Short mmCIF file of C-alpha atoms in Angstrom, two decimals:
data_model
loop_
_atom_site.label_atom_id
_atom_site.label_comp_id
_atom_site.label_asym_id
_atom_site.label_seq_id
_atom_site.Cartn_x
_atom_site.Cartn_y
_atom_site.Cartn_z
CA GLN V 1205 33.68 94.23 221.39
CA VAL V 1206 30.60 92.23 223.73
CA HIS V 1207 28.72 94.41 226.66
CA LEU V 1208 27.74 92.22 229.57
CA VAL V 1209 25.35 93.13 232.30
CA GLU V 1210 24.52 90.72 235.24
CA SER V 1211 21.78 91.08 237.58
CA GLY V 1212 19.91 88.97 240.18
CA GLY V 1213 22.02 88.59 243.16
CA GLY V 1214 21.36 89.34 246.70
CA SER V 1215 21.53 87.74 250.14
CA VAL V 1216 19.45 84.82 250.92
CA GLN V 1217 19.73 82.06 253.73
CA ALA V 1218 20.70 78.52 253.46
CA GLY V 1219 18.24 76.18 251.05
CA GLY V 1220 17.26 79.55 249.42
CA SER V 1221 16.98 80.23 245.79
CA LEU V 1222 18.35 83.07 243.53
CA ARG V 1223 17.78 83.56 239.73
CA LEU V 1224 20.75 85.58 237.87
CA SER V 1225 20.48 86.85 234.51
CA CYS V 1226 23.04 88.04 232.20
CA VAL V 1227 22.10 90.41 228.97
CA ALA V 1228 24.68 90.36 226.38
CA SER V 1229 25.02 92.68 223.52
CA GLU V 1230 25.35 89.67 221.57
CA PHE V 1231 26.21 85.85 221.77
CA PRO V 1232 29.25 84.30 220.50
CA TYR V 1233 29.00 80.65 220.62
CA CYS V 1234 29.62 79.98 224.21
CA VAL V 1235 28.25 81.61 227.56
CA ALA V 1236 29.39 80.55 231.05
CA TRP V 1237 28.54 81.97 234.60
CA PHE V 1238 31.98 81.99 237.11
CA ARG V 1239 32.03 82.61 240.76
CA GLN V 1240 34.46 84.29 243.22
CA GLY V 1241 34.37 83.64 246.67
CA GLU V 1242 36.57 86.01 249.11
CA GLY V 1243 39.95 84.80 248.99
CA LYS V 1244 39.52 82.29 246.15
CA GLU V 1245 40.22 81.88 242.62
CA ARG V 1246 37.64 82.36 240.37
CA GLU V 1247 36.08 79.09 239.35
CA GLY V 1248 33.30 77.80 236.31
CA VAL V 1249 29.75 77.01 237.59
CA ALA V 1250 27.73 76.33 234.35
CA GLY V 1251 27.68 77.25 230.68
CA ILE V 1252 26.16 76.90 227.57
CA SER V 1253 26.32 76.78 223.99
CA SER V 1254 24.77 79.50 222.23
CA GLY V 1255 23.52 77.33 218.97
CA ARG V 1256 22.79 73.89 220.42
CA GLY V 1257 21.96 74.86 223.75
CA ASN V 1258 24.37 72.43 225.39
CA THR V 1259 25.24 72.86 229.11
CA PHE V 1260 27.70 71.75 231.34
CA TYR V 1261 28.22 72.19 235.02
CA THR V 1262 30.48 71.93 237.72
CA ASP V 1263 29.94 68.74 239.76
CA SER V 1264 29.35 70.95 243.30
CA VAL V 1265 26.09 72.61 241.13
CA LYS V 1266 25.01 69.62 239.62
CA GLY V 1267 21.17 68.81 240.23
CA ARG V 1268 20.75 72.50 242.46
CA PHE V 1269 21.71 75.15 239.33
CA THR V 1270 20.33 75.41 235.95
CA ILE V 1271 21.61 77.41 233.10
CA SER V 1272 19.13 78.55 230.13
CA GLN V 1273 18.93 81.31 227.70
CA ASP V 1274 16.32 83.02 226.21
CA SER V 1275 18.19 84.18 222.40
CA SER V 1276 15.05 86.80 221.62
CA LYS V 1277 16.59 88.65 224.75
CA LYS V 1278 19.82 87.92 224.49
CA THR V 1279 19.94 86.61 228.08
CA VAL V 1280 21.33 83.58 229.93
CA TYR V 1281 19.70 82.81 233.16
CA LEU V 1282 21.43 81.05 236.30
CA GLN V 1283 18.53 79.17 238.33
CA MET V 1284 20.40 78.69 241.60
CA ASN V 1285 18.36 76.48 244.10
CA SER V 1286 19.31 74.60 247.47
CA LEU V 1287 22.39 77.38 248.08
CA LYS V 1288 24.61 76.82 250.22
CA PRO V 1289 26.83 79.46 252.47
CA GLU V 1290 29.79 77.83 249.96
CA ASP V 1291 27.82 79.34 247.00
CA SER V 1292 28.49 82.54 248.21
CA GLY V 1293 30.63 85.04 245.97
CA MET V 1294 30.81 87.61 243.06
CA TYR V 1295 29.01 85.77 239.99
CA PHE V 1296 30.40 87.08 236.61
CA CYS V 1297 29.04 86.00 233.11
CA ALA V 1298 31.52 85.58 230.31
CA THR V 1299 31.38 84.72 226.47
CA GLY V 1300 34.10 83.15 224.32
CA ILE V 1301 34.19 80.78 221.43
CA VAL V 1302 34.81 78.04 223.06
CA CYS V 1303 32.34 75.71 225.91
CA VAL V 1304 35.01 75.49 229.00
CA LEU V 1305 34.83 76.14 232.70
CA ARG V 1306 38.01 77.62 232.86
CA ALA V 1307 38.57 81.36 232.84
CA ALA V 1308 41.17 81.88 230.80
CA PRO V 1309 39.23 81.27 226.99
CA TYR V 1310 36.83 83.92 227.97
CA LYS V 1311 37.65 87.42 226.30
CA PHE V 1312 34.31 89.06 227.35
CA TRP V 1313 33.32 89.41 230.55
CA GLY V 1314 30.38 91.61 232.94
CA GLN V 1315 30.88 93.52 236.17
CA GLY V 1316 29.66 90.83 238.49
CA THR V 1317 26.68 90.34 240.85
CA GLN V 1318 27.02 89.25 244.66
CA VAL V 1319 25.55 86.24 246.45
CA THR V 1320 25.76 85.97 249.67
CA VAL V 1321 24.09 82.93 251.22
CA SER V 1322 23.96 82.90 255.28
CA SER V 1323 23.71 79.81 257.37
#
């Protein structure tokens, strides 16, 4: 069982920034961030492999979001810049053994942290 705790969400205006944190009890192969807006499906945002630190992003956040990790703290961060209203939603981190931006392969999930971006 892997326990994950997200933090760092909040309300910001468009163009603003937030940094999300995900603290894990242990790091399996991959950690990813997902988000789910109201009435929308959960979508993958960014992921990082715990070993080599390879990162991957969904197209809509490339150049604006950066995922990073601090292995000593078992923490993965998501730095979000130039936020847009469409970035709003509940953000979840998840761990799994496959680094993809689909929710199904991820076995362990946190409770989420809310991000609201106003125009």
